[in-house]
mmCIF file of C-alpha atoms and ligand atoms in Angstrom:
data_model
loop_
_atom_site.group_PDB
_atom_site.id
_atom_site.type_symbol
_atom_site.label_atom_id
_atom_site.label_comp_id
_atom_site.label_asym_id
_atom_site.label_seq_id
_atom_site.Cartn_x
_atom_site.Cartn_y
_atom_site.Cartn_z
ATOM 1 C CA UNK A 19 181.488 133.864 67.482
ATOM 2 C CA UNK A 20 181.233 137.529 68.313
ATOM 3 C CA UNK A 21 179.323 138.705 71.388
ATOM 4 C CA UNK A 22 178.663 142.262 72.492
ATOM 5 C CA UNK A 23 178.559 143.315 76.124
ATOM 6 C CA UNK A 24 177.198 146.766 76.811
ATOM 7 C CA UNK A 25 175.965 148.951 79.614
ATOM 8 C CA UNK A 26 175.704 152.680 80.166
ATOM 9 C CA UNK A 27 178.629 154.490 81.811
ATOM 10 C CA UNK A 28 178.732 153.787 85.528
ATOM 11 C CA UNK A 29 176.719 150.567 85.413
ATOM 12 C CA UNK A 30 179.768 148.544 86.471
ATOM 13 C CA UNK A 31 180.650 147.048 83.093
ATOM 14 C CA UNK A 32 184.433 147.172 83.556
ATOM 15 C CA UNK A 33 184.267 145.440 86.951
ATOM 16 C CA UNK A 34 182.053 142.688 85.575
ATOM 17 C CA UNK A 35 184.164 142.237 82.449
ATOM 18 C CA UNK A 36 187.316 141.797 84.519
ATOM 19 C CA UNK A 37 185.553 138.912 86.263
ATOM 20 C CA UNK A 38 184.270 137.470 82.972
ATOM 21 C CA UNK A 39 187.717 137.627 81.365
ATOM 22 C CA UNK A 40 189.207 135.409 84.093
ATOM 23 C CA UNK A 41 186.792 132.592 83.326
ATOM 24 C CA UNK A 42 186.127 132.943 79.629
ATOM 25 C CA UNK A 43 187.983 131.454 76.676
ATOM 26 C CA UNK A 44 187.175 134.516 74.586
ATOM 27 C CA UNK A 45 189.293 137.596 74.233
ATOM 28 C CA UNK A 46 187.576 140.791 75.343
ATOM 29 C CA UNK A 47 188.157 143.780 73.092
ATOM 30 C CA UNK A 48 187.159 147.272 74.131
ATOM 31 C CA UNK A 49 185.707 149.144 71.142
ATOM 32 C CA UNK A 50 186.256 152.508 72.826
ATOM 33 C CA UNK A 51 189.952 151.786 73.419
ATOM 34 C CA UNK A 52 190.513 151.128 69.712
ATOM 35 C CA UNK A 53 188.639 154.334 68.858
ATOM 36 C CA UNK A 54 190.598 156.237 71.469
ATOM 37 C CA UNK A 55 193.965 155.045 70.116
ATOM 38 C CA UNK A 56 193.013 156.250 66.639
ATOM 39 C CA UNK A 57 191.555 159.550 67.838
ATOM 40 C CA UNK A 58 194.633 160.267 69.961
ATOM 41 C CA UNK A 59 196.923 159.419 67.072
ATOM 42 C CA UNK A 60 195.062 162.048 65.028
ATOM 43 C CA UNK A 61 195.296 164.522 67.912
ATOM 44 C CA UNK A 62 191.496 164.788 68.140
ATOM 45 C CA UNK A 63 191.116 163.984 71.839
ATOM 46 C CA UNK A 64 192.944 163.976 75.148
ATOM 47 C CA UNK A 65 190.769 161.507 77.084
ATOM 48 C CA UNK A 66 188.361 158.743 76.080
ATOM 49 C CA UNK A 67 185.473 160.811 77.389
ATOM 50 C CA UNK A 68 186.236 163.447 74.718
ATOM 51 C CA UNK A 69 185.307 161.033 71.904
ATOM 52 C CA UNK A 70 181.531 161.320 72.324
ATOM 53 C CA UNK A 71 181.789 165.114 72.107
ATOM 54 C CA UNK A 72 183.491 165.090 68.694
ATOM 55 C CA UNK A 73 181.548 166.004 65.530
ATOM 56 C CA UNK A 74 179.175 163.153 64.802
ATOM 57 C CA UNK A 75 180.745 162.536 61.383
ATOM 58 C CA UNK A 76 184.172 162.225 62.970
ATOM 59 C CA UNK A 77 182.776 159.733 65.488
ATOM 60 C CA UNK A 78 181.212 157.738 62.634
ATOM 61 C CA UNK A 79 184.533 157.603 60.745
ATOM 62 C CA UNK A 80 186.392 156.377 63.821
ATOM 63 C CA UNK A 81 183.603 153.886 64.491
ATOM 64 C CA UNK A 82 183.791 152.538 60.935
ATOM 65 C CA UNK A 83 187.570 152.164 61.053
ATOM 66 C CA UNK A 84 187.259 150.318 64.375
ATOM 67 C CA UNK A 85 184.630 147.906 63.088
ATOM 68 C CA UNK A 86 186.832 147.163 60.050
ATOM 69 C CA UNK A 87 189.507 146.003 62.455
ATOM 70 C CA UNK A 88 187.119 143.957 64.580
ATOM 71 C CA UNK A 89 185.534 142.323 61.530
ATOM 72 C CA UNK A 90 188.816 140.523 60.969
ATOM 73 C CA UNK A 91 188.822 139.027 64.476
ATOM 74 C CA UNK A 92 186.751 135.997 65.471
ATOM 75 C CA UNK A 93 185.876 134.507 68.876
ATOM 76 C CA UNK A 94 185.812 137.812 70.682
ATOM 77 C CA UNK A 95 183.654 139.597 73.183
ATOM 78 C CA UNK A 96 183.254 143.235 72.235
ATOM 79 C CA UNK A 97 182.925 145.710 75.095
ATOM 80 C CA UNK A 98 180.921 148.591 73.653
ATOM 81 C CA UNK A 99 177.706 150.620 73.821
ATOM 82 C CA UNK A 100 174.247 150.163 72.289
ATOM 83 C CA UNK A 101 174.183 153.933 71.951
ATOM 84 C CA UNK A 102 176.479 156.807 72.783
ATOM 85 C CA UNK A 103 175.028 159.899 74.380
ATOM 86 C CA UNK A 104 176.476 162.714 72.260
ATOM 87 C CA UNK A 105 175.467 166.383 72.427
ATOM 88 C CA UNK A 106 173.692 165.907 69.052
ATOM 89 C CA UNK A 107 171.609 163.009 70.413
ATOM 90 C CA UNK A 108 171.965 159.254 70.714
ATOM 91 C CA UNK A 109 174.503 157.832 68.280
ATOM 92 C CA UNK A 110 173.934 154.132 67.519
ATOM 93 C CA UNK A 111 176.896 152.043 68.660
ATOM 94 C CA UNK A 112 176.190 149.495 65.936
ATOM 95 C CA UNK A 113 174.712 151.184 62.853
ATOM 96 C CA UNK A 114 173.984 148.989 59.798
ATOM 97 C CA UNK A 115 177.502 149.138 58.383
ATOM 98 C CA UNK A 116 178.985 148.064 61.715
ATOM 99 C CA UNK A 117 176.440 145.241 62.094
ATOM 100 C CA UNK A 118 177.249 143.915 58.613
ATOM 101 C CA UNK A 119 180.920 143.927 59.442
ATOM 102 C CA UNK A 120 180.568 142.221 62.825
ATOM 103 C CA UNK A 121 177.596 139.821 62.506
ATOM 104 C CA UNK A 122 177.188 139.580 66.274
ATOM 105 C CA UNK A 123 175.479 136.420 67.590
ATOM 106 C CA UNK A 124 174.559 137.556 71.107
ATOM 107 C CA UNK A 125 174.008 140.776 73.000
ATOM 108 C CA UNK A 126 174.295 141.301 76.740
ATOM 109 C CA UNK A 127 172.977 144.499 78.315
ATOM 110 C CA UNK A 128 174.173 145.186 81.822
ATOM 111 C CA UNK A 129 171.635 147.242 83.744
ATOM 112 C CA UNK A 130 171.098 148.675 87.206
ATOM 113 C CA UNK A 131 168.626 151.062 88.759
ATOM 114 C CA UNK A 132 169.205 154.762 87.937
ATOM 115 C CA UNK A 133 169.914 155.398 91.635
ATOM 116 C CA UNK A 134 172.681 152.778 91.709
ATOM 117 C CA UNK A 135 174.231 154.111 88.500
ATOM 118 C CA UNK A 136 174.150 157.707 89.745
ATOM 119 C CA UNK A 137 175.905 156.660 92.952
ATOM 120 C CA UNK A 138 178.532 154.643 91.094
ATOM 121 C CA UNK A 139 179.257 157.604 88.796
ATOM 122 C CA UNK A 140 179.690 159.920 91.776
ATOM 123 C CA UNK A 141 182.180 157.465 93.292
ATOM 124 C CA UNK A 142 184.335 157.140 90.157
ATOM 125 C CA UNK A 143 186.798 160.049 89.933
ATOM 126 C CA UNK A 144 188.749 158.428 87.072
ATOM 127 C CA UNK A 145 186.190 159.302 84.410
ATOM 128 C CA UNK A 146 184.550 162.505 83.296
ATOM 129 C CA UNK A 147 180.950 161.290 83.556
ATOM 130 C CA UNK A 148 177.932 163.227 82.282
ATOM 131 C CA UNK A 149 175.819 165.250 84.692
ATOM 132 C CA UNK A 150 172.741 163.135 84.081
ATOM 133 C CA UNK A 151 169.582 163.197 86.186
ATOM 134 C CA UNK A 152 167.885 159.961 87.272
ATOM 135 C CA UNK A 153 165.390 160.519 84.466
ATOM 136 C CA UNK A 154 168.202 160.881 81.892
ATOM 137 C CA UNK A 155 169.801 157.661 83.094
ATOM 138 C CA UNK A 156 166.469 155.846 82.900
ATOM 139 C CA UNK A 157 165.893 157.154 79.373
ATOM 140 C CA UNK A 158 169.334 156.052 78.202
ATOM 141 C CA UNK A 159 168.819 152.523 79.524
ATOM 142 C CA UNK A 160 165.392 152.319 77.879
ATOM 143 C CA UNK A 161 166.736 153.614 74.568
ATOM 144 C CA UNK A 162 169.480 150.983 74.714
ATOM 145 C CA UNK A 163 166.870 148.219 74.990
ATOM 146 C CA UNK A 164 165.255 149.476 71.794
ATOM 147 C CA UNK A 165 168.598 149.614 70.010
ATOM 148 C CA UNK A 166 169.414 146.063 71.125
ATOM 149 C CA UNK A 167 166.107 144.798 69.729
ATOM 150 C CA UNK A 168 166.755 146.519 66.404
ATOM 151 C CA UNK A 169 170.261 145.029 66.192
ATOM 152 C CA UNK A 170 168.949 141.572 67.094
ATOM 153 C CA UNK A 171 166.311 141.674 64.354
ATOM 154 C CA UNK A 172 169.066 142.381 61.858
ATOM 155 C CA UNK A 173 171.100 139.232 62.549
ATOM 156 C CA UNK A 174 168.865 136.917 64.592
ATOM 157 C CA UNK A 175 171.141 137.450 67.604
ATOM 158 C CA UNK A 176 169.949 136.707 71.135
ATOM 159 C CA UNK A 177 169.639 139.411 73.801
ATOM 160 C CA UNK A 178 170.205 138.862 77.484
ATOM 161 C CA UNK A 179 169.480 141.573 80.055
ATOM 162 C CA UNK A 180 171.872 141.322 82.973
ATOM 163 C CA UNK A 181 171.073 143.000 86.271
ATOM 164 C CA UNK A 182 174.135 144.203 88.192
ATOM 165 C CA UNK A 183 173.102 144.236 91.867
ATOM 166 C CA UNK A 184 174.871 146.558 94.312
ATOM 167 C CA UNK A 185 178.047 144.979 95.719
ATOM 168 C CA UNK A 186 177.565 141.702 93.846
ATOM 169 C CA UNK A 187 179.050 142.089 90.370
ATOM 170 C CA UNK A 188 179.995 138.371 90.455
ATOM 171 C CA UNK A 189 176.297 137.509 90.066
ATOM 172 C CA UNK A 190 176.145 139.524 86.842
ATOM 173 C CA UNK A 191 179.437 138.008 85.651
ATOM 174 C CA UNK A 192 178.152 134.450 86.228
ATOM 175 C CA UNK A 193 174.955 135.251 84.389
ATOM 176 C CA UNK A 194 176.950 136.437 81.367
ATOM 177 C CA UNK A 195 179.244 133.390 81.444
ATOM 178 C CA UNK A 196 176.188 131.118 81.383
ATOM 179 C CA UNK A 197 175.019 132.791 78.194
ATOM 180 C CA UNK A 198 178.290 132.771 76.250
HETATM 181 P P1 LIG B 21 183.969 153.247 77.113
HETATM 182 O O1 LIG B 21 185.164 153.391 77.951
HETATM 183 O O2 LIG B 21 183.569 151.806 76.846
HETATM 184 O O3 LIG B 21 182.800 154.044 77.617
HETATM 185 O O4 LIG B 21 184.327 153.832 75.653
HETATM 186 C C1 LIG B 21 184.877 155.131 75.521
HETATM 187 C C2 LIG B 21 184.221 155.894 74.405
HETATM 188 O O5 LIG B 21 184.403 155.214 73.157
HETATM 189 C C3 LIG B 21 182.716 156.059 74.520
HETATM 190 O O6 LIG B 21 182.343 157.087 75.411
HETATM 191 C C4 LIG B 21 182.356 156.393 73.083
HETATM 192 O O7 LIG B 21 182.623 157.750 72.803
HETATM 193 C C5 LIG B 21 183.332 155.543 72.277
HETATM 194 N N1 LIG B 21 182.678 154.304 71.797
HETATM 195 C C6 LIG B 21 182.723 153.068 72.354
HETATM 196 N N2 LIG B 21 182.035 152.177 71.612
HETATM 197 C C7 LIG B 21 181.538 152.871 70.546
HETATM 198 C C8 LIG B 21 180.751 152.516 69.397
HETATM 199 N N3 LIG B 21 180.325 151.285 69.174
HETATM 200 N N4 LIG B 21 180.425 153.506 68.526
HETATM 201 C C9 LIG B 21 180.849 154.766 68.713
HETATM 202 N N5 LIG B 21 181.586 155.161 69.763
HETATM 203 C C10 LIG B 21 181.936 154.226 70.670
HETATM 204 MG MG1 LIG B 22 184.006 151.095 81.280
#
């Protein structure tokens, strides 16, 4: 079993995943952390927020190497993104060659209102978040729904949309646990 949990930056994914990890039998692997380790090793980036600004081809190579690693691991929850907002445009988080490698059986998309996400980004000094408008945030969440549908068609995987309400991440965590 391989599940994917995604959500745009600032949606509260890390908070929810910490709660999920305490109650789930599955190991949670962060795709971005594996990419970051490789990119840092190659001296390409300083922080994880530098990855999405690299040349698209470089990002694809790191992405491919990461999915090779993950393809060898079973019974995992993969913490990643449906799409990455790069300066060149949206980069699919799971292009065909990644999907083939991973054969994911379920997708979870954590979502909130653009206003909530904007506020959460402003309150998180640990990350270098994009200067997105409410409209940008809305677009990114919509685009991610389309990507999820495309990925699901590929493998027959289920999709569950998870709303993360303000101050109650445990509700979102429970909802994910019910679907695993
Ligand atoms: P995160 O902390 O989950 O936002 O991940 C850090 C960074 O890793 C993201 O901003 C992306 O640049 C990169 N990343 C994570 N997952 C993927 C993926 N599936 N494909 C390409 N890049 C990814
Ligand atoms: Mg995170």
